[in-house]
PDB file of C-alpha atoms in Angstrom:
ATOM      1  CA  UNK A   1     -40.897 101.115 -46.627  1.00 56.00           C
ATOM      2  CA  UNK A   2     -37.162 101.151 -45.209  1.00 57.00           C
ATOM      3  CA  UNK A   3     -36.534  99.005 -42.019  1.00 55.00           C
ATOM      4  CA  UNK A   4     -34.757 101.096 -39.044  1.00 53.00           C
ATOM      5  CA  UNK A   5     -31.395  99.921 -38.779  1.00 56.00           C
ATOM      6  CA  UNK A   6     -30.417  97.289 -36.107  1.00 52.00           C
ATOM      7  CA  UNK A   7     -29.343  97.999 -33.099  1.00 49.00           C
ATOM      8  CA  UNK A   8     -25.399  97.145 -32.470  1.00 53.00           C
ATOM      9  CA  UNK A   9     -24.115  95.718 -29.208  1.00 48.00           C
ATOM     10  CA  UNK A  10     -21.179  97.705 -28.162  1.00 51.00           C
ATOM     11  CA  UNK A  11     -17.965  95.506 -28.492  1.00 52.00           C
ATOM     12  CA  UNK A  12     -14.551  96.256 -26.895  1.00 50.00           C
ATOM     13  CA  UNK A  13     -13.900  96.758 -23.144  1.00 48.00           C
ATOM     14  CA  UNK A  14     -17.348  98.644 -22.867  1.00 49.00           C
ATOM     15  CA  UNK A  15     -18.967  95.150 -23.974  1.00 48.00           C
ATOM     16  CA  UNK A  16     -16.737  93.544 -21.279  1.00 50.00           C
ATOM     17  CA  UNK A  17     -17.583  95.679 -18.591  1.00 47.00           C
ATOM     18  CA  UNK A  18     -21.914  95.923 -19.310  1.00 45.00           C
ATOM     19  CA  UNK A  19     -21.713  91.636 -19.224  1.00 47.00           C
ATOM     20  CA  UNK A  20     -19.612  91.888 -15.928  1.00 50.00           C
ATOM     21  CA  UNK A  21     -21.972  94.478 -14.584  1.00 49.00           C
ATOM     22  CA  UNK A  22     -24.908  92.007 -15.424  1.00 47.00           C
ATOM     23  CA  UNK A  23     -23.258  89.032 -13.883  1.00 46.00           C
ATOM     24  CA  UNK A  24     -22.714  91.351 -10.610  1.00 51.00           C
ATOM     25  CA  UNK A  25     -26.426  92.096 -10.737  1.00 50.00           C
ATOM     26  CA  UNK A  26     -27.267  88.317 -10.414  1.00 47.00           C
ATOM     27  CA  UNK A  27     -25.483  88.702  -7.038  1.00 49.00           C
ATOM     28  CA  UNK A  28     -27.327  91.367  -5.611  1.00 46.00           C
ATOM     29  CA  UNK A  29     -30.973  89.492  -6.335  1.00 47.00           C
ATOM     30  CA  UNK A  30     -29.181  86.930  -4.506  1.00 45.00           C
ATOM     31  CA  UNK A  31     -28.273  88.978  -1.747  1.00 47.00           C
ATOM     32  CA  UNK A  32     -31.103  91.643  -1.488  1.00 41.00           C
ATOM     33  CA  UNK A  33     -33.656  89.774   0.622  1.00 40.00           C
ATOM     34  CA  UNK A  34     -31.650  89.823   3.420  1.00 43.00           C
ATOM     35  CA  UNK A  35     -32.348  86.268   4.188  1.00 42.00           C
ATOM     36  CA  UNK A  36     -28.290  85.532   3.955  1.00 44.00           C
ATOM     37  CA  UNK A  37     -28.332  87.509   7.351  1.00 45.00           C
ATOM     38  CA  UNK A  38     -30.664  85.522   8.807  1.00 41.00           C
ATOM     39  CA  UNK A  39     -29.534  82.221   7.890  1.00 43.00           C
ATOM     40  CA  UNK A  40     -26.302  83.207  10.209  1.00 46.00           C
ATOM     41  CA  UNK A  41     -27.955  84.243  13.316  1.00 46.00           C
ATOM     42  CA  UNK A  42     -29.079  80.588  14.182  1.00 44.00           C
ATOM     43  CA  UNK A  43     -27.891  78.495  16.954  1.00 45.00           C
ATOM     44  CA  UNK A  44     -24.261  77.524  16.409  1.00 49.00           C
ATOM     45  CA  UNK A  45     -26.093  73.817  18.295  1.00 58.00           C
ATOM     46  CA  UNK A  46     -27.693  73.653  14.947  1.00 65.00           C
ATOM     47  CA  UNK A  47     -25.605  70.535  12.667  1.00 65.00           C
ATOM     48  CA  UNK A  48     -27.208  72.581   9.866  1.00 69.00           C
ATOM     49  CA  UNK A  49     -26.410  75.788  10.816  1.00 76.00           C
ATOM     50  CA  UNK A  50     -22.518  74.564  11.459  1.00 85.00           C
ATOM     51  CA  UNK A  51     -22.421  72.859   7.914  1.00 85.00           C
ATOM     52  CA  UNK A  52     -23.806  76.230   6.720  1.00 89.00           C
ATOM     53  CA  UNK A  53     -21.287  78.357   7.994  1.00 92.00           C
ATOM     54  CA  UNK A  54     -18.529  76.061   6.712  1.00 92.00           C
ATOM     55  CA  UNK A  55     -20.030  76.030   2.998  1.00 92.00           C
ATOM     56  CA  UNK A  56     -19.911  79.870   4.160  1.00 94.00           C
ATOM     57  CA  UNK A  57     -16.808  80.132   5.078  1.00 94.00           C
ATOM     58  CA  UNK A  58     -15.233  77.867   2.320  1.00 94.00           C
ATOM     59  CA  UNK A  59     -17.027  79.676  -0.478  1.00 96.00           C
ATOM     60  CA  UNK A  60     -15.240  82.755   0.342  1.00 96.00           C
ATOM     61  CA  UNK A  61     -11.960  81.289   0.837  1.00 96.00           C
ATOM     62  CA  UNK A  62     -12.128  80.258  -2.459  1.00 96.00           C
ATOM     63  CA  UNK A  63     -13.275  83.762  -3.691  1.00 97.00           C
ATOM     64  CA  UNK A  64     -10.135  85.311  -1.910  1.00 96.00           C
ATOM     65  CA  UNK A  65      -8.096  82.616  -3.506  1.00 96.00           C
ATOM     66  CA  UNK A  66      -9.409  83.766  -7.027  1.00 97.00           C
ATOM     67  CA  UNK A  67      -8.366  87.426  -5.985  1.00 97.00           C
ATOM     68  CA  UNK A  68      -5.338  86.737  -5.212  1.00 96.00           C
ATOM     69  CA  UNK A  69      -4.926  84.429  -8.763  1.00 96.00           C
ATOM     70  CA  UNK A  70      -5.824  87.925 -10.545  1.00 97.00           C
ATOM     71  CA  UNK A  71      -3.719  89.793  -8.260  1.00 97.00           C
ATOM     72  CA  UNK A  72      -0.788  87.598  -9.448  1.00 96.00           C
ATOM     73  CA  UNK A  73      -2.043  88.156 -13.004  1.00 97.00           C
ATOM     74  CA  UNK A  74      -2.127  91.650 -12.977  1.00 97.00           C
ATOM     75  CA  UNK A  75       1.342  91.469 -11.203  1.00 96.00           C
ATOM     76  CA  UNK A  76       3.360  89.928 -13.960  1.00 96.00           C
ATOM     77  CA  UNK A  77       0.987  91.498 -17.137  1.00 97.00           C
ATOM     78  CA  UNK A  78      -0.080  95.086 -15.719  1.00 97.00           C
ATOM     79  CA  UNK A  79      -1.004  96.121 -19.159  1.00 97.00           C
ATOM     80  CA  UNK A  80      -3.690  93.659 -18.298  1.00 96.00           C
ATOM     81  CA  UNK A  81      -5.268  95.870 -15.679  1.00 97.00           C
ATOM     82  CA  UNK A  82      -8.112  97.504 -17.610  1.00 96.00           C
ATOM     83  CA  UNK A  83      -9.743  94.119 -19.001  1.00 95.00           C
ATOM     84  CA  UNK A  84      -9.257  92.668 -15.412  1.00 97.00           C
ATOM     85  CA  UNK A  85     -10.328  95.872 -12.975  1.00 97.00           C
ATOM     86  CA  UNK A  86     -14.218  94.844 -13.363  1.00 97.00           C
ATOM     87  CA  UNK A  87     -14.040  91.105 -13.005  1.00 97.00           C
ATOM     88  CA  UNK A  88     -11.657  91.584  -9.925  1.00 97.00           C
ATOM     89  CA  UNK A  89     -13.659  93.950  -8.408  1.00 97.00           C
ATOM     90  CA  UNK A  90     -16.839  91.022  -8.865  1.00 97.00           C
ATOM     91  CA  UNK A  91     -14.571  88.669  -7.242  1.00 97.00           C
ATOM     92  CA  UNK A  92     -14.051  90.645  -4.238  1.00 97.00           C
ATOM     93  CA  UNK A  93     -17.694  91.389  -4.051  1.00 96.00           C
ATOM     94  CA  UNK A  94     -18.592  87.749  -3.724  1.00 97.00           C
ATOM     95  CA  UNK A  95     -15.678  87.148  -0.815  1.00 97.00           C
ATOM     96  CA  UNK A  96     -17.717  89.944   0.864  1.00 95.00           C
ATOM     97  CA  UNK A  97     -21.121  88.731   0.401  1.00 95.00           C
ATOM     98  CA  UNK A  98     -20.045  84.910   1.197  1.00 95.00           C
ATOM     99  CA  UNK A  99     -19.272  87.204   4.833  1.00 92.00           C
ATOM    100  CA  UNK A 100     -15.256  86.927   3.857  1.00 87.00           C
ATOM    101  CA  UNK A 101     -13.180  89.581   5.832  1.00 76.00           C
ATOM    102  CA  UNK A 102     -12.857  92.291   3.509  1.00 62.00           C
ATOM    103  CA  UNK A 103      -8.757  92.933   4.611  1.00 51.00           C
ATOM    104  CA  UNK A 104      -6.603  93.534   1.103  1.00 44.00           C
ATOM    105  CA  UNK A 105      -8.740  92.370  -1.324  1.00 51.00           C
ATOM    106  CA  UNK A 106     -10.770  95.132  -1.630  1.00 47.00           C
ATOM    107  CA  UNK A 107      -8.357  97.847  -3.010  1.00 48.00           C
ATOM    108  CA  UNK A 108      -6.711  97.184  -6.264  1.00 49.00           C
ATOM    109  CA  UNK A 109      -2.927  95.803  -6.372  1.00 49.00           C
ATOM    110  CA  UNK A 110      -0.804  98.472  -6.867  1.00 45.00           C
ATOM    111  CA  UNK A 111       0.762  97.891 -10.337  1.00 42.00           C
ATOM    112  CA  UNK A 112       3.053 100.750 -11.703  1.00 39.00           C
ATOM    113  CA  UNK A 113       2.721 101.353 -15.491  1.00 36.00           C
ATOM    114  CA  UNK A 114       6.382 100.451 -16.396  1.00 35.00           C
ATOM    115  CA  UNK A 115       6.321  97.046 -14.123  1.00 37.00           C
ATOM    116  CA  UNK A 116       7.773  94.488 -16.597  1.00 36.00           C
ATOM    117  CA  UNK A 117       7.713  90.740 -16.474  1.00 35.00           C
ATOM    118  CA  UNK A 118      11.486  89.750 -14.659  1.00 36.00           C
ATOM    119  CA  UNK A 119      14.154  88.249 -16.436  1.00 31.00           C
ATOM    120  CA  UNK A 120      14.435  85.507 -13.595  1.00 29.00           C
ATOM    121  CA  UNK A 121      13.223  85.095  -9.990  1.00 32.00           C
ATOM    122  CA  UNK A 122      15.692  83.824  -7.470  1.00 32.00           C
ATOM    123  CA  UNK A 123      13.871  80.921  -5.380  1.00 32.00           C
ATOM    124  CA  UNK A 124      15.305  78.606  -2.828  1.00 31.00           C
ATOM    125  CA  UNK A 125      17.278  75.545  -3.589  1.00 34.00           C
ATOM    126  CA  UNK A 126      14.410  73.623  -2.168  1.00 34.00           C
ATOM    127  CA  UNK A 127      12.116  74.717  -4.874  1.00 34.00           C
ATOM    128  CA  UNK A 128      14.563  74.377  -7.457  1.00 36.00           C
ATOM    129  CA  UNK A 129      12.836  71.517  -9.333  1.00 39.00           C
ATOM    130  CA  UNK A 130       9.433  73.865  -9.387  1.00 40.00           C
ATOM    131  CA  UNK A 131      11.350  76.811 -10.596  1.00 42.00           C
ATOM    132  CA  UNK A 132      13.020  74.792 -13.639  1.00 41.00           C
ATOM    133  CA  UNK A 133       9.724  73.137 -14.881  1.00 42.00           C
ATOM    134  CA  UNK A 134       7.954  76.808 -14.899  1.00 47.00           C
ATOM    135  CA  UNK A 135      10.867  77.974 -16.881  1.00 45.00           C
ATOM    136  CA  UNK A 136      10.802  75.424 -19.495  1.00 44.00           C
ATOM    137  CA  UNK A 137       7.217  76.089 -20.005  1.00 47.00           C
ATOM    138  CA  UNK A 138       7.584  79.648 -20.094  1.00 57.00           C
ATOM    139  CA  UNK A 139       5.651  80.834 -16.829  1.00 61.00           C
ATOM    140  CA  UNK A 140       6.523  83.306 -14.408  1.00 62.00           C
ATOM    141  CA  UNK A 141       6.226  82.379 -10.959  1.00 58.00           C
ATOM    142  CA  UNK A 142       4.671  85.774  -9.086  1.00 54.00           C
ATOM    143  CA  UNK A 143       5.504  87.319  -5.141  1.00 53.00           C
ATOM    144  CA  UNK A 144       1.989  85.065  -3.947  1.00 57.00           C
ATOM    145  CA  UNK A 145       3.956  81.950  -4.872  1.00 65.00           C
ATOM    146  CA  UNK A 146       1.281  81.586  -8.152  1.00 79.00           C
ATOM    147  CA  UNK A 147       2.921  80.919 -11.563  1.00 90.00           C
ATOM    148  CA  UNK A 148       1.147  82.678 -13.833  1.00 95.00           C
ATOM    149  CA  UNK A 149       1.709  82.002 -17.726  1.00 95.00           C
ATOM    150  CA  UNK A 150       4.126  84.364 -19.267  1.00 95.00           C
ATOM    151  CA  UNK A 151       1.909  85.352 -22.141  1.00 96.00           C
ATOM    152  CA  UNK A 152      -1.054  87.530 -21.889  1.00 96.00           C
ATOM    153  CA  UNK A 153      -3.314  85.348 -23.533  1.00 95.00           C
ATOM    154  CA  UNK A 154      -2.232  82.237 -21.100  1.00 96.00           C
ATOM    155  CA  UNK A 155      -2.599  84.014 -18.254  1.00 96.00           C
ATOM    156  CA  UNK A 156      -6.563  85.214 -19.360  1.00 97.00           C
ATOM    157  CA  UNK A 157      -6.959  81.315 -19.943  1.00 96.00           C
ATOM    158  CA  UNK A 158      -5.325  80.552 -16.617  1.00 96.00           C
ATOM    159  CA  UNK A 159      -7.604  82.537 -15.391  1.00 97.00           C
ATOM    160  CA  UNK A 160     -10.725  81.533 -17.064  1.00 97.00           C
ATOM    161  CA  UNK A 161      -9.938  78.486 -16.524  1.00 97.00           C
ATOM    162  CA  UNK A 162      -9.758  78.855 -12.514  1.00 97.00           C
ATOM    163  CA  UNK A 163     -12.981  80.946 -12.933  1.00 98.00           C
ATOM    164  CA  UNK A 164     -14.992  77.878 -14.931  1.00 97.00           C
ATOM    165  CA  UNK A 165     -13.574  75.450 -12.397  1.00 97.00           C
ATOM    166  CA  UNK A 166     -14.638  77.416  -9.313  1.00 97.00           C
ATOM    167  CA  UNK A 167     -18.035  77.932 -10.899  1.00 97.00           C
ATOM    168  CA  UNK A 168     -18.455  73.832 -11.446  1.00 97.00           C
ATOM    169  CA  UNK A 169     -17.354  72.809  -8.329  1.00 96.00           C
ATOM    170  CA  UNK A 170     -20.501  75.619  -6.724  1.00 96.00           C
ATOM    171  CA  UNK A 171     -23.558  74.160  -9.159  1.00 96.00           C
ATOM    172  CA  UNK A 172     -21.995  70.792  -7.594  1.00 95.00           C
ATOM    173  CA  UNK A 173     -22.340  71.977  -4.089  1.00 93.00           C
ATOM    174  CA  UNK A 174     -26.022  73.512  -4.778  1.00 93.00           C
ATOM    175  CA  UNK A 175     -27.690  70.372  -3.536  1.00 90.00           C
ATOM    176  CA  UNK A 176     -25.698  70.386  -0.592  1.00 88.00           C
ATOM    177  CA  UNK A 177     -27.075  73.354   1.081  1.00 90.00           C
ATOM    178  CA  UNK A 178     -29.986  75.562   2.224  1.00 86.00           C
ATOM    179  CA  UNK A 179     -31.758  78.149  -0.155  1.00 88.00           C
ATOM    180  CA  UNK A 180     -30.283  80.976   0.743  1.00 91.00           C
ATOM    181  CA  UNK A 181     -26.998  80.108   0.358  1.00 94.00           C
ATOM    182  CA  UNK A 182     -27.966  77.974  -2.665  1.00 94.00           C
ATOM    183  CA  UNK A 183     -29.435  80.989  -4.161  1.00 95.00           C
ATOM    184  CA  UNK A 184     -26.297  83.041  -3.293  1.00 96.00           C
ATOM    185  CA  UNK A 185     -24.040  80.266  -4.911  1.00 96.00           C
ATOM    186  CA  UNK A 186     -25.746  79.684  -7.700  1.00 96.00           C
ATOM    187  CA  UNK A 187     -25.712  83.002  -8.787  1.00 97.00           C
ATOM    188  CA  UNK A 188     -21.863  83.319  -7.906  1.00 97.00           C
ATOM    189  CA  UNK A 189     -21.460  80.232  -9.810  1.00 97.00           C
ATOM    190  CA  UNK A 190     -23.411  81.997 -12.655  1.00 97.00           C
ATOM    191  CA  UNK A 191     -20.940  85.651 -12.742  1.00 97.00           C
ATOM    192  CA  UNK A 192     -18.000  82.889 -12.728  1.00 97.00           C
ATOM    193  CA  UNK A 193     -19.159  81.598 -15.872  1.00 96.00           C
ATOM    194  CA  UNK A 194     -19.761  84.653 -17.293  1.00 97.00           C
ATOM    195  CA  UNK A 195     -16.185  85.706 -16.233  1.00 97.00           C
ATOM    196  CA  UNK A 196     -14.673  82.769 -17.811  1.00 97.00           C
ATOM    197  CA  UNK A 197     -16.214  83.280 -21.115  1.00 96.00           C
ATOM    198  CA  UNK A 198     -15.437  87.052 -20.767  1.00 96.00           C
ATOM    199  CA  UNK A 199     -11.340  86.389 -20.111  1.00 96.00           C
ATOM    200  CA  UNK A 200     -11.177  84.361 -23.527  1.00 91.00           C
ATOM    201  CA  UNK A 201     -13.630  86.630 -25.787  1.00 84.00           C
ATOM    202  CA  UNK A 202     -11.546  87.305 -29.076  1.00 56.00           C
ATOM    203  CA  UNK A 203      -9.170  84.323 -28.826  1.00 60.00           C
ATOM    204  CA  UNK A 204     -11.383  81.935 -30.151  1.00 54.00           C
TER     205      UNK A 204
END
């Protein structure tokens, strides 16, 4: 009796974007009680409450630093912009539900098609040093003052790399704080991880 053939998991940038939807959804079960809210309404006389708005508040600063990483990515290596659209857009979801200010991290950089990498960029004579060692190793330094790699493939493991950091430094910080939150970290910790592995699929 013939066996059905097996099902195939989709590969290419639909793969990409169903495992960064999934790591998204890990946030929302995270986020969907509504306990998060609560957690912030206590009185700011509360030790607890202030370390728990500080974890808060330091969480999504580092979120919004991570945007801005990709933002300097996609800057310098715009062809880059389809593989990176759908992590991005995770990243800025977690500033949000960390209670970041929204501001310009929740549109898109504008990258024009033909934007190429520049031959040089000027930088002050104070920064000289910094500009030299980036050129010797072949990086680009980008307008947010972030030198991104000046390959494709070293600026996705830049990236991963400042995903799978990020992520480490939150399961450390678990036993540091309430559930909520832990909850809430934990699974942002969890869609970092996935990110990393996601920005160096294929290069292995």
């Amino acid at each position: 009796m013939p066996f059905p053939p097996p099902v195939r998991t989709p590969s290419g940038p639909r793969r990409r974007t169903l495992l960064a939807s999934a790591a998204g959804a890990a946030l929302l079960a995270g986020c969907s009680s509504g306990e998060g809210d609560a957690g912030r309404k206590t009185s700011g006389d509360d030790p607890s409450a202030s370390a728990q708005e500080r974890a808060r508040a330091r969480a999504a600063a580092d979120s919004a630093g991570l945007v801005e990483r990709y933002d300097a990515v996609l800057a310098v290596h715009p062809a880059l912009a389809a593989r990176l659209a759908p992590l991005r857009a995770e990243v800025v979801r977690h500033v949000t539900a960390f209670g970041g200010a929204e501001g310009g991290a929740t549109a898109s950089p504008s990258v024009p098609a033909s934007a190429s990498v520049p031959a040089s960029v000027p930088a002050p004579a104070s920064s000289a040093p910094a500009s030299a060692s980036a050129s010797a190793s072949g990086a680009v330094p980008s307008a947010s003052s972030t030198v991104v790699p000046a390959t494709a493939k070293g600026a996705l493991a830049d990236l991963a790399g400042a995903e799978r950091a990020l992520a480490d430094r939150r399961v450390a910080a678990l036993a540091d704080v309430p559930g909520e939150l832990a909850r809430l970290l934990a699974s942002v910790a969890a869609a970092g991880a996935a990110h990393a592995y996601l920005l160096t699929e294929g290069e292995r």
